[in-house]
Amino acid sequence: MLEWVLSSEGVIVGITITLKMTTSPIPLSRFCPIDITTATLSSEVKTLSRGSWLSYRPSTPYVLPDIQRVSGAVLREEPLREVRKDFKTRTSPNLPVLLKVTSDPPLVAKAWNPDDQFQGSISVFNRCLANSNELISISSVSAFYRFIGDKKYKPVKLTEILDGVILPVSIDPCQSRTFNFALTVPRTGPDEKIDERWSGRPSYLIAHHRPLRFKIALTDVEEEECSLVLDYVYPGPKSLPLAFEQDLAFISIDDPFAMYRWGIHVAKGLPGTSENAITIKDFQNFTLDTNRMKTIVYNALQSGESEIDINIGREKDEANFVWWSWKTWALVDLSCQRLYAFKFLLTKDILGTKGFACLAYVACPEYGEFYDETRPIQYAAETVEFPKLEPYIPDTPLPDDDLDDAVPDAPKATAAAITSTSAVANPSAQVAVAEPEELKQRLVSIDNSLTHIGDNLSKLPSIENSLSRLATSFEQFVEILKAKESRGDKDNN
């Protein structure tokens, strides 16, 4: 509405502009002074009434309900224990090789839905002497796995030798060959149903709570086998979402199966928004400015409802890689005519009484203008309740066992010449060991010589007596010669 304003002399001195909005209890009114002779402003525009939505100040502070949550325990971001690297080569006597893990860590997990894949590398060292010409030909590689606590190994789903290596592969004496491999392990039980490919986030699952052991077995062309055990311990989730410094609140649930934290941030006055605007964010920003909050309160007063679904949230949508759900409600105090809190419900994989959820409240900071009058608070009549879920009780993980701790027997030298222990550490230091047939012949010869020496040693006392008698006879013979010589000299005289 426009009204002319006249002076006492009846001259037009300005215009009053009045605007009444449905959501405003009082109109917006402003006076525009004008110079009627030039039709221009003669001074500044004056506000007669603001005409905005005003709230009443609460007579007592709001007390919000405590957070409710059924979630996994706070995710451990460190490994359960250190990866073991102390396992020794196990090999048959006729396959003189030394296996060594060359990848660090020994195994790295990769996501290959619906299975999990583990990659690593080992070297195979031929322990035969350099001059023996004994080649070792690896004709096949297989792998087995078990969880810590299990008593038996099971075959992996798939064993792959990478880098285009085609078996069989021959290894010269005192030389080694490195094999890069990939082992595919099927998911079982609840893990089999999880298919969460999130950009930048690993989704390997089976070893999250229980370390894995793999046994790599290599076979030569004569079906002789050697093996080595490799240990895998989940290193812990990386880059879990955390609260930002500017957050009013960070609401989350920890998923112990996907090993991920799902959460939303609530902040005020972020860059690019107005001072009192509220921003709610998962991987996208949702902003409520002051005008929208006033509109929410007006609609609540019109409908009489005080728990208002403000259509901010996200529904689970596996086709677009959204694996959880969350919704937001505004809680309105109908007495004080203001939005006093936001209510959030986060849910994940709820089926019956199983699943994870979090119900949390965040106080709404002050916004807009207030009447000078205070009123008693009136809490919202809430209808959305926390889902009825069973508590999640995690299993206690077994960090290690001793099934693979037995020290393997050292292989005997029967098939080829092998190096000594020092020669394994330093291939240039070699110790010659005879071939089987030659060794047998030498042992027989040594046995005969020892028997002959024993027989001779048994005859030593009789030999000693004979020598003594011979020495006595020789002495007597010398005395006789001396006597004859003495008589000959006398006759000549």
PDB file of N, CA, C and O in Angstrom, residues 264-318:
ATOM      1  N   ILE A 264      27.443 -37.096   8.918  1.00  0.00           N
ATOM      2  CA  ILE A 264      27.053 -35.802   8.356  1.00  0.00           C
ATOM      3  C   ILE A 264      27.608 -34.706   9.263  1.00  0.00           C
ATOM      4  O   ILE A 264      27.733 -34.865  10.479  1.00  0.00           O
ATOM      5  N   HIS A 265      27.923 -33.578   8.633  1.00  0.00           N
ATOM      6  CA  HIS A 265      28.445 -32.414   9.338  1.00  0.00           C
ATOM      7  C   HIS A 265      27.348 -31.359   9.418  1.00  0.00           C
ATOM      8  O   HIS A 265      26.615 -31.126   8.448  1.00  0.00           O
ATOM      9  N   VAL A 266      27.260 -30.693  10.572  1.00  0.00           N
ATOM     10  CA  VAL A 266      26.329 -29.575  10.752  1.00  0.00           C
ATOM     11  C   VAL A 266      27.157 -28.362  11.150  1.00  0.00           C
ATOM     12  O   VAL A 266      27.900 -28.399  12.147  1.00  0.00           O
ATOM     13  N   ALA A 267      27.073 -27.289  10.358  1.00  0.00           N
ATOM     14  CA  ALA A 267      27.898 -26.107  10.604  1.00  0.00           C
ATOM     15  C   ALA A 267      27.065 -24.852  10.379  1.00  0.00           C
ATOM     16  O   ALA A 267      25.980 -24.876   9.769  1.00  0.00           O
ATOM     17  N   LYS A 268      27.594 -23.722  10.887  1.00  0.00           N
ATOM     18  CA  LYS A 268      26.909 -22.437  10.761  1.00  0.00           C
ATOM     19  C   LYS A 268      27.822 -21.440  10.067  1.00  0.00           C
ATOM     20  O   LYS A 268      29.023 -21.369  10.352  1.00  0.00           O
ATOM     21  N   GLY A 269      27.229 -20.639   9.175  1.00  0.00           N
ATOM     22  CA  GLY A 269      27.948 -19.531   8.574  1.00  0.00           C
ATOM     23  C   GLY A 269      29.174 -19.925   7.776  1.00  0.00           C
ATOM     24  O   GLY A 269      30.215 -19.277   7.863  1.00  0.00           O
ATOM     25  N   LEU A 270      29.087 -20.996   6.986  1.00  0.00           N
ATOM     26  CA  LEU A 270      30.225 -21.389   6.154  1.00  0.00           C
ATOM     27  C   LEU A 270      30.457 -20.366   5.050  1.00  0.00           C
ATOM     28  O   LEU A 270      29.544 -19.618   4.681  1.00  0.00           O
ATOM     29  N   PRO A 271      31.669 -20.306   4.500  1.00  0.00           N
ATOM     30  CA  PRO A 271      31.927 -19.383   3.394  1.00  0.00           C
ATOM     31  C   PRO A 271      30.941 -19.592   2.256  1.00  0.00           C
ATOM     32  O   PRO A 271      30.615 -20.726   1.893  1.00  0.00           O
ATOM     33  N   GLY A 272      30.469 -18.502   1.715  1.00  0.00           N
ATOM     34  CA  GLY A 272      29.491 -18.575   0.633  1.00  0.00           C
ATOM     35  C   GLY A 272      28.060 -18.600   1.110  1.00  0.00           C
ATOM     36  O   GLY A 272      27.132 -18.652   0.301  1.00  0.00           O
ATOM     37  N   THR A 273      27.844 -18.570   2.446  1.00  0.00           N
ATOM     38  CA  THR A 273      26.490 -18.551   3.003  1.00  0.00           C
ATOM     39  C   THR A 273      26.353 -17.326   3.895  1.00  0.00           C
ATOM     40  O   THR A 273      27.340 -16.683   4.258  1.00  0.00           O
ATOM     41  N   SER A 274      25.117 -17.035   4.286  1.00  0.00           N
ATOM     42  CA  SER A 274      24.878 -15.905   5.194  1.00  0.00           C
ATOM     43  C   SER A 274      25.349 -16.264   6.596  1.00  0.00           C
ATOM     44  O   SER A 274      25.617 -17.424   6.924  1.00  0.00           O
ATOM     45  N   GLU A 275      25.428 -15.253   7.441  1.00  0.00           N
ATOM     46  CA  GLU A 275      26.020 -15.426   8.775  1.00  0.00           C
ATOM     47  C   GLU A 275      25.292 -16.467   9.608  1.00  0.00           C
ATOM     48  O   GLU A 275      25.910 -17.248  10.327  1.00  0.00           O
ATOM     49  N   ASN A 276      23.971 -16.487   9.525  1.00  0.00           N
ATOM     50  CA  ASN A 276      23.184 -17.394  10.365  1.00  0.00           C
ATOM     51  C   ASN A 276      22.726 -18.658   9.638  1.00  0.00           C
ATOM     52  O   ASN A 276      21.965 -19.443  10.194  1.00  0.00           O
ATOM     53  N   ALA A 277      23.167 -18.843   8.409  1.00  0.00           N
ATOM     54  CA  ALA A 277      22.726 -20.007   7.643  1.00  0.00           C
ATOM     55  C   ALA A 277      23.305 -21.291   8.237  1.00  0.00           C
ATOM     56  O   ALA A 277      24.459 -21.346   8.681  1.00  0.00           O
ATOM     57  N   ILE A 278      22.497 -22.332   8.237  1.00  0.00           N
ATOM     58  CA  ILE A 278      22.891 -23.644   8.715  1.00  0.00           C
ATOM     59  C   ILE A 278      23.183 -24.535   7.502  1.00  0.00           C
ATOM     60  O   ILE A 278      22.343 -24.638   6.590  1.00  0.00           O
ATOM     61  N   THR A 279      24.358 -25.171   7.507  1.00  0.00           N
ATOM     62  CA  THR A 279      24.738 -26.066   6.409  1.00  0.00           C
ATOM     63  C   THR A 279      24.831 -27.492   6.936  1.00  0.00           C
ATOM     64  O   THR A 279      25.503 -27.754   7.945  1.00  0.00           O
ATOM     65  N   ILE A 280      24.148 -28.397   6.255  1.00  0.00           N
ATOM     66  CA  ILE A 280      24.177 -29.828   6.584  1.00  0.00           C
ATOM     67  C   ILE A 280      24.830 -30.527   5.402  1.00  0.00           C
ATOM     68  O   ILE A 280      24.416 -30.342   4.254  1.00  0.00           O
ATOM     69  N   LYS A 281      25.836 -31.346   5.672  1.00  0.00           N
ATOM     70  CA  LYS A 281      26.649 -31.879   4.578  1.00  0.00           C
ATOM     71  C   LYS A 281      26.984 -33.337   4.805  1.00  0.00           C
ATOM     72  O   LYS A 281      27.394 -33.740   5.899  1.00  0.00           O
ATOM     73  N   ASP A 282      26.807 -34.151   3.759  1.00  0.00           N
ATOM     74  CA  ASP A 282      27.444 -35.470   3.703  1.00  0.00           C
ATOM     75  C   ASP A 282      28.558 -35.353   2.664  1.00  0.00           C
ATOM     76  O   ASP A 282      29.676 -34.997   2.971  1.00  0.00           O
ATOM     77  N   PHE A 283      28.272 -35.644   1.415  1.00  0.00           N
ATOM     78  CA  PHE A 283      29.196 -35.314   0.349  1.00  0.00           C
ATOM     79  C   PHE A 283      28.611 -34.214  -0.540  1.00  0.00           C
ATOM     80  O   PHE A 283      29.090 -33.934  -1.610  1.00  0.00           O
ATOM     81  N   GLN A 284      27.548 -33.602  -0.028  1.00  0.00           N
ATOM     82  CA  GLN A 284      26.887 -32.495  -0.717  1.00  0.00           C
ATOM     83  C   GLN A 284      26.357 -31.534   0.341  1.00  0.00           C
ATOM     84  O   GLN A 284      25.958 -31.946   1.434  1.00  0.00           O
ATOM     85  N   ASN A 285      26.368 -30.249   0.038  1.00  0.00           N
ATOM     86  CA  ASN A 285      25.896 -29.237   0.983  1.00  0.00           C
ATOM     87  C   ASN A 285      24.397 -28.996   0.846  1.00  0.00           C
ATOM     88  O   ASN A 285      23.882 -28.859  -0.268  1.00  0.00           O
ATOM     89  N   PHE A 286      23.701 -28.938   2.007  1.00  0.00           N
ATOM     90  CA  PHE A 286      22.297 -28.514   2.069  1.00  0.00           C
ATOM     91  C   PHE A 286      22.260 -27.320   3.022  1.00  0.00           C
ATOM     92  O   PHE A 286      22.696 -27.434   4.170  1.00  0.00           O
ATOM     93  N   THR A 287      21.745 -26.185   2.543  1.00  0.00           N
ATOM     94  CA  THR A 287      21.813 -24.953   3.333  1.00  0.00           C
ATOM     95  C   THR A 287      20.418 -24.445   3.658  1.00  0.00           C
ATOM     96  O   THR A 287      19.518 -24.418   2.802  1.00  0.00           O
ATOM     97  N   LEU A 288      20.227 -24.025   4.934  1.00  0.00           N
ATOM     98  CA  LEU A 288      18.989 -23.373   5.363  1.00  0.00           C
ATOM     99  C   LEU A 288      19.346 -21.958   5.798  1.00  0.00           C
ATOM    100  O   LEU A 288      20.095 -21.770   6.773  1.00  0.00           O
ATOM    101  N   ASP A 289      18.819 -20.974   5.088  1.00  0.00           N
ATOM    102  CA  ASP A 289      19.059 -19.592   5.511  1.00  0.00           C
ATOM    103  C   ASP A 289      17.958 -19.156   6.462  1.00  0.00           C
ATOM    104  O   ASP A 289      17.004 -19.892   6.757  1.00  0.00           O
ATOM    105  N   THR A 290      18.074 -17.915   6.946  1.00  0.00           N
ATOM    106  CA  THR A 290      17.121 -17.414   7.936  1.00  0.00           C
ATOM    107  C   THR A 290      15.698 -17.399   7.401  1.00  0.00           C
ATOM    108  O   THR A 290      14.747 -17.765   8.107  1.00  0.00           O
ATOM    109  N   ASN A 291      15.533 -17.014   6.157  1.00  0.00           N
ATOM    110  CA  ASN A 291      14.175 -16.946   5.587  1.00  0.00           C
ATOM    111  C   ASN A 291      13.530 -18.329   5.548  1.00  0.00           C
ATOM    112  O   ASN A 291      12.338 -18.470   5.815  1.00  0.00           O
ATOM    113  N   ARG A 292      14.334 -19.356   5.211  1.00  0.00           N
ATOM    114  CA  ARG A 292      13.727 -20.690   5.155  1.00  0.00           C
ATOM    115  C   ARG A 292      13.348 -21.175   6.551  1.00  0.00           C
ATOM    116  O   ARG A 292      12.311 -21.821   6.730  1.00  0.00           O
ATOM    117  N   MET A 293      14.173 -20.848   7.536  1.00  0.00           N
ATOM    118  CA  MET A 293      13.833 -21.267   8.898  1.00  0.00           C
ATOM    119  C   MET A 293      12.558 -20.570   9.370  1.00  0.00           C
ATOM    120  O   MET A 293      11.717 -21.175  10.055  1.00  0.00           O
ATOM    121  N   LYS A 294      12.384 -19.281   9.022  1.00  0.00           N
ATOM    122  CA  LYS A 294      11.144 -18.586   9.381  1.00  0.00           C
ATOM    123  C   LYS A 294       9.943 -19.210   8.686  1.00  0.00           C
ATOM    124  O   LYS A 294       8.853 -19.323   9.273  1.00  0.00           O
ATOM    125  N   THR A 295      10.144 -19.619   7.436  1.00  0.00           N
ATOM    126  CA  THR A 295       9.047 -20.252   6.697  1.00  0.00           C
ATOM    127  C   THR A 295       8.650 -21.572   7.348  1.00  0.00           C
ATOM    128  O   THR A 295       7.452 -21.910   7.422  1.00  0.00           O
ATOM    129  N   ILE A 296       9.644 -22.325   7.813  1.00  0.00           N
ATOM    130  CA  ILE A 296       9.358 -23.603   8.487  1.00  0.00           C
ATOM    131  C   ILE A 296       8.512 -23.357   9.727  1.00  0.00           C
ATOM    132  O   ILE A 296       7.527 -24.071   9.989  1.00  0.00           O
ATOM    133  N   VAL A 297       8.848 -22.307  10.504  1.00  0.00           N
ATOM    134  CA  VAL A 297       8.093 -21.993  11.715  1.00  0.00           C
ATOM    135  C   VAL A 297       6.672 -21.570  11.357  1.00  0.00           C
ATOM    136  O   VAL A 297       5.694 -21.993  11.993  1.00  0.00           O
ATOM    137  N   TYR A 298       6.517 -20.749  10.326  1.00  0.00           N
ATOM    138  CA  TYR A 298       5.186 -20.304   9.912  1.00  0.00           C
ATOM    139  C   TYR A 298       4.314 -21.499   9.519  1.00  0.00           C
ATOM    140  O   TYR A 298       3.151 -21.596   9.935  1.00  0.00           O
ATOM    141  N   ASN A 299       4.878 -22.407   8.727  1.00  0.00           N
ATOM    142  CA  ASN A 299       4.111 -23.590   8.313  1.00  0.00           C
ATOM    143  C   ASN A 299       3.733 -24.451   9.511  1.00  0.00           C
ATOM    144  O   ASN A 299       2.655 -25.056   9.536  1.00  0.00           O
ATOM    145  N   ALA A 300       4.636 -24.532  10.491  1.00  0.00           N
ATOM    146  CA  ALA A 300       4.326 -25.309  11.696  1.00  0.00           C
ATOM    147  C   ALA A 300       3.169 -24.680  12.460  1.00  0.00           C
ATOM    148  O   ALA A 300       2.274 -25.384  12.953  1.00  0.00           O
ATOM    149  N   LEU A 301       3.164 -23.337  12.567  1.00  0.00           N
ATOM    150  CA  LEU A 301       2.057 -22.666  13.247  1.00  0.00           C
ATOM    151  C   LEU A 301       0.743 -22.856  12.500  1.00  0.00           C
ATOM    152  O   LEU A 301      -0.328 -23.009  13.119  1.00  0.00           O
ATOM    153  N   GLN A 302       0.810 -22.888  11.186  1.00  0.00           N
ATOM    154  CA  GLN A 302      -0.412 -23.071  10.397  1.00  0.00           C
ATOM    155  C   GLN A 302      -0.957 -24.482  10.514  1.00  0.00           C
ATOM    156  O   GLN A 302      -2.175 -24.685  10.567  1.00  0.00           O
ATOM    157  N   SER A 303      -0.044 -25.470  10.559  1.00  0.00           N
ATOM    158  CA  SER A 303      -0.488 -26.870  10.587  1.00  0.00           C
ATOM    159  C   SER A 303      -0.666 -27.404  11.998  1.00  0.00           C
ATOM    160  O   SER A 303      -1.371 -28.398  12.201  1.00  0.00           O
ATOM    161  N   GLY A 304      -0.041 -26.773  12.964  1.00  0.00           N
ATOM    162  CA  GLY A 304      -0.094 -27.269  14.339  1.00  0.00           C
ATOM    163  C   GLY A 304       0.909 -28.374  14.623  1.00  0.00           C
ATOM    164  O   GLY A 304       0.987 -28.869  15.745  1.00  0.00           O
ATOM    165  N   GLU A 305       1.645 -28.793  13.609  1.00  0.00           N
ATOM    166  CA  GLU A 305       2.671 -29.817  13.806  1.00  0.00           C
ATOM    167  C   GLU A 305       3.994 -29.157  14.161  1.00  0.00           C
ATOM    168  O   GLU A 305       4.343 -28.109  13.600  1.00  0.00           O
ATOM    169  N   SER A 306       4.730 -29.785  15.059  1.00  0.00           N
ATOM    170  CA  SER A 306       5.976 -29.170  15.520  1.00  0.00           C
ATOM    171  C   SER A 306       7.219 -29.994  15.173  1.00  0.00           C
ATOM    172  O   SER A 306       8.333 -29.540  15.404  1.00  0.00           O
ATOM    173  N   GLU A 307       7.047 -31.180  14.629  1.00  0.00           N
ATOM    174  CA  GLU A 307       8.168 -31.966  14.104  1.00  0.00           C
ATOM    175  C   GLU A 307       8.023 -31.976  12.586  1.00  0.00           C
ATOM    176  O   GLU A 307       7.149 -32.650  12.035  1.00  0.00           O
ATOM    177  N   ILE A 308       8.868 -31.194  11.903  1.00  0.00           N
ATOM    178  CA  ILE A 308       8.673 -30.929  10.488  1.00  0.00           C
ATOM    179  C   ILE A 308       9.767 -31.616   9.670  1.00  0.00           C
ATOM    180  O   ILE A 308      10.961 -31.388   9.893  1.00  0.00           O
ATOM    181  N   ASP A 309       9.344 -32.453   8.716  1.00  0.00           N
ATOM    182  CA  ASP A 309      10.276 -33.042   7.757  1.00  0.00           C
ATOM    183  C   ASP A 309      10.670 -31.963   6.765  1.00  0.00           C
ATOM    184  O   ASP A 309       9.835 -31.460   6.013  1.00  0.00           O
ATOM    185  N   ILE A 310      11.953 -31.571   6.767  1.00  0.00           N
ATOM    186  CA  ILE A 310      12.386 -30.453   5.914  1.00  0.00           C
ATOM    187  C   ILE A 310      13.006 -30.937   4.601  1.00  0.00           C
ATOM    188  O   ILE A 310      13.633 -30.160   3.878  1.00  0.00           O
ATOM    189  N   ASN A 311      12.837 -32.225   4.309  1.00  0.00           N
ATOM    190  CA  ASN A 311      13.267 -32.780   3.014  1.00  0.00           C
ATOM    191  C   ASN A 311      14.764 -32.578   2.760  1.00  0.00           C
ATOM    192  O   ASN A 311      15.185 -32.242   1.639  1.00  0.00           O
ATOM    193  N   ILE A 312      15.544 -32.764   3.785  1.00  0.00           N
ATOM    194  CA  ILE A 312      16.999 -32.760   3.653  1.00  0.00           C
ATOM    195  C   ILE A 312      17.504 -34.118   4.130  1.00  0.00           C
ATOM    196  O   ILE A 312      17.231 -34.517   5.284  1.00  0.00           O
ATOM    197  N   GLY A 313      18.190 -34.817   3.265  1.00  0.00           N
ATOM    198  CA  GLY A 313      18.689 -36.139   3.610  1.00  0.00           C
ATOM    199  C   GLY A 313      19.030 -36.914   2.355  1.00  0.00           C
ATOM    200  O   GLY A 313      19.179 -36.357   1.269  1.00  0.00           O
ATOM    201  N   ARG A 314      19.130 -38.231   2.533  1.00  0.00           N
ATOM    202  CA  ARG A 314      19.491 -39.068   1.392  1.00  0.00           C
ATOM    203  C   ARG A 314      18.967 -40.481   1.634  1.00  0.00           C
ATOM    204  O   ARG A 314      19.067 -41.008   2.744  1.00  0.00           O
ATOM    205  N   GLU A 315      18.422 -41.066   0.579  1.00  0.00           N
ATOM    206  CA  GLU A 315      17.945 -42.435   0.656  1.00  0.00           C
ATOM    207  C   GLU A 315      19.002 -43.382   0.074  1.00  0.00           C
ATOM    208  O   GLU A 315      19.745 -43.003  -0.831  1.00  0.00           O
ATOM    209  N   LYS A 316      19.046 -44.584   0.606  1.00  0.00           N
ATOM    210  CA  LYS A 316      19.966 -45.583   0.075  1.00  0.00           C
ATOM    211  C   LYS A 316      19.673 -45.826  -1.400  1.00  0.00           C
ATOM    212  O   LYS A 316      18.531 -46.035  -1.795  1.00  0.00           O
ATOM    213  N   ASP A 317      20.741 -45.788  -2.202  1.00  0.00           N
ATOM    214  CA  ASP A 317      20.590 -45.949  -3.650  1.00  0.00           C
ATOM    215  C   ASP A 317      21.834 -46.674  -4.171  1.00  0.00           C
ATOM    216  O   ASP A 317      22.816 -46.042  -4.552  1.00  0.00           O
ATOM    217  N   GLU A 318      21.789 -47.992  -4.159  1.00  0.00           N
ATOM    218  CA  GLU A 318      22.968 -48.771  -4.535  1.00  0.00           C
ATOM    219  C   GLU A 318      23.387 -48.518  -5.972  1.00  0.00           C
ATOM    220  O   GLU A 318      24.568 -48.600  -6.303  1.00  0.00           O
TER     221      GLU A 318
END
